[in-house]
Amino acid sequence: MVTFEKAGQQNAEETLRIALARAKELDCPIVISSTMGTTALTLLDLAEELGFTGPVVIVRGVSNKYKNGVNLMDAETKKQIEARGATVVTAGHALS
């Protein structure tokens, strides 16, 4: 188990590296959350760098703390993610 001294965005890349390594080891898909697509694009860059070729699913909701009911991932970003082979699933939050 890996723990970080402080919570925050500064841990995102290392967390993605850890998740990708484990998914590669288990030969399983990787599923992450990405509200605007930034984390998704970082994941796809790292997947390429680390040789991860398994399925990638990006899950995002339109119920969030920023603008409830507004899709914050623009169409161009979604298109870029899908062009790189990932699936983007957009839905309301199950607990909202």
mmCIF file of C-alpha atoms in Angstrom:
data_model
loop_
_atom_site.group_PDB
_atom_site.id
_atom_site.type_symbol
_atom_site.label_atom_id
_atom_site.label_comp_id
_atom_site.label_asym_id
_atom_site.label_seq_id
_atom_site.Cartn_x
_atom_site.Cartn_y
_atom_site.Cartn_z
ATOM 1 C CA MET A 1 0.000 0.000 0.000
ATOM 2 C CA VAL A 2 1.228 3.466 -0.856
ATOM 3 C CA THR A 3 0.320 6.483 1.213
ATOM 4 C CA PHE A 4 1.114 10.111 0.517
ATOM 5 C CA GLU A 5 2.080 12.702 3.066
ATOM 6 C CA LYS A 6 -0.523 15.161 1.767
ATOM 7 C CA ALA A 7 -3.676 14.690 -0.295
ATOM 8 C CA GLY A 8 -3.896 16.531 -3.586
ATOM 9 C CA GLN A 9 -3.352 16.748 -7.322
ATOM 10 C CA GLN A 10 0.424 16.445 -6.855
ATOM 11 C CA ASN A 11 -0.127 12.717 -6.215
ATOM 12 C CA ALA A 12 -2.134 12.045 -9.373
ATOM 13 C CA GLU A 13 0.671 10.958 -11.679
ATOM 14 C CA GLU A 14 2.255 8.600 -9.151
ATOM 15 C CA THR A 15 -1.175 7.145 -8.338
ATOM 16 C CA LEU A 16 -1.814 6.540 -12.043
ATOM 17 C CA ARG A 17 1.589 4.875 -12.434
ATOM 18 C CA ILE A 18 0.813 2.542 -9.525
ATOM 19 C CA ALA A 19 -2.640 1.699 -10.915
ATOM 20 C CA LEU A 20 -1.281 1.046 -14.406
ATOM 21 C CA ALA A 21 1.482 -1.206 -13.091
ATOM 22 C CA ARG A 22 -1.037 -3.234 -11.087
ATOM 23 C CA ALA A 23 -3.508 -3.470 -13.982
ATOM 24 C CA LYS A 24 -0.691 -4.628 -16.249
ATOM 25 C CA GLU A 25 0.402 -7.203 -13.651
ATOM 26 C CA LEU A 26 -3.161 -8.536 -13.319
ATOM 27 C CA ASP A 27 -3.873 -8.238 -17.055
ATOM 28 C CA CYS A 28 -7.081 -6.346 -16.349
ATOM 29 C CA PRO A 29 -8.739 -3.134 -17.550
ATOM 30 C CA ILE A 30 -8.169 0.151 -15.796
ATOM 31 C CA VAL A 31 -11.097 2.376 -14.845
ATOM 32 C CA ILE A 32 -10.557 5.937 -13.634
ATOM 33 C CA SER A 33 -12.577 9.069 -13.020
ATOM 34 C CA SER A 34 -11.806 12.273 -14.925
ATOM 35 C CA THR A 35 -14.130 15.273 -14.728
ATOM 36 C CA MET A 36 -12.574 17.454 -17.422
ATOM 37 C CA GLY A 37 -10.296 14.920 -19.131
ATOM 38 C CA THR A 38 -6.945 16.085 -17.785
ATOM 39 C CA THR A 39 -6.376 12.978 -15.688
ATOM 40 C CA ALA A 40 -7.598 10.781 -18.539
ATOM 41 C CA LEU A 41 -5.069 12.257 -20.964
ATOM 42 C CA THR A 42 -2.290 11.890 -18.386
ATOM 43 C CA LEU A 43 -3.270 8.250 -17.881
ATOM 44 C CA LEU A 44 -3.184 7.578 -21.613
ATOM 45 C CA ASP A 45 0.291 9.156 -21.889
ATOM 46 C CA LEU A 46 1.549 7.017 -19.008
ATOM 47 C CA ALA A 47 -0.121 3.872 -20.392
ATOM 48 C CA GLU A 48 1.785 4.365 -23.634
ATOM 49 C CA GLU A 49 5.040 5.040 -21.750
ATOM 50 C CA LEU A 50 4.626 1.964 -19.532
ATOM 51 C CA GLY A 51 3.432 -0.358 -22.304
ATOM 52 C CA PHE A 52 -0.064 -0.884 -20.911
ATOM 53 C CA THR A 53 -2.274 -2.131 -23.737
ATOM 54 C CA GLY A 54 -5.357 -3.241 -21.803
ATOM 55 C CA PRO A 55 -8.763 -1.573 -21.971
ATOM 56 C CA VAL A 56 -9.069 1.915 -20.474
ATOM 57 C CA VAL A 57 -12.420 3.241 -19.268
ATOM 58 C CA ILE A 58 -12.868 6.854 -18.215
ATOM 59 C CA VAL A 59 -15.919 7.405 -16.021
ATOM 60 C CA ARG A 60 -17.250 10.883 -15.422
ATOM 61 C CA GLY A 61 -20.394 12.332 -13.995
ATOM 62 C CA VAL A 62 -22.350 15.485 -14.656
ATOM 63 C CA SER A 63 -23.223 15.943 -10.985
ATOM 64 C CA ASN A 64 -20.252 17.598 -9.380
ATOM 65 C CA LYS A 65 -19.228 20.334 -6.978
ATOM 66 C CA TYR A 66 -18.351 22.771 -9.767
ATOM 67 C CA LYS A 67 -21.509 22.992 -11.868
ATOM 68 C CA ASN A 68 -24.218 20.473 -11.080
ATOM 69 C CA GLY A 69 -25.694 18.945 -14.219
ATOM 70 C CA VAL A 70 -23.083 20.482 -16.547
ATOM 71 C CA ASN A 71 -20.703 18.299 -18.539
ATOM 72 C CA LEU A 72 -17.260 19.807 -17.870
ATOM 73 C CA MET A 73 -15.429 17.624 -20.405
ATOM 74 C CA ASP A 74 -15.558 19.457 -23.707
ATOM 75 C CA ALA A 75 -16.327 17.559 -26.891
ATOM 76 C CA GLU A 76 -12.800 17.958 -28.302
ATOM 77 C CA THR A 77 -11.186 16.439 -25.199
ATOM 78 C CA LYS A 78 -13.623 13.526 -25.270
ATOM 79 C CA LYS A 79 -12.826 13.023 -28.943
ATOM 80 C CA GLN A 80 -9.056 12.986 -28.207
ATOM 81 C CA ILE A 81 -9.521 10.420 -25.442
ATOM 82 C CA GLU A 82 -11.680 8.148 -27.584
ATOM 83 C CA ALA A 83 -9.296 8.486 -30.536
ATOM 84 C CA ARG A 84 -6.613 6.985 -28.312
ATOM 85 C CA GLY A 85 -8.737 3.882 -27.711
ATOM 86 C CA ALA A 86 -10.340 4.660 -24.347
ATOM 87 C CA THR A 87 -14.040 4.440 -23.623
ATOM 88 C CA VAL A 88 -15.680 7.456 -21.970
ATOM 89 C CA VAL A 89 -18.761 6.766 -19.844
ATOM 90 C CA THR A 90 -20.781 9.799 -18.736
ATOM 91 C CA ALA A 91 -23.606 9.386 -16.218
ATOM 92 C CA GLY A 92 -25.237 10.886 -13.173
ATOM 93 C CA HIS A 93 -23.539 10.009 -9.895
ATOM 94 C CA ALA A 94 -25.088 6.904 -8.384
ATOM 95 C CA LEU A 95 -25.273 8.451 -4.900
ATOM 96 C CA SER A 96 -26.433 11.943 -5.888
#
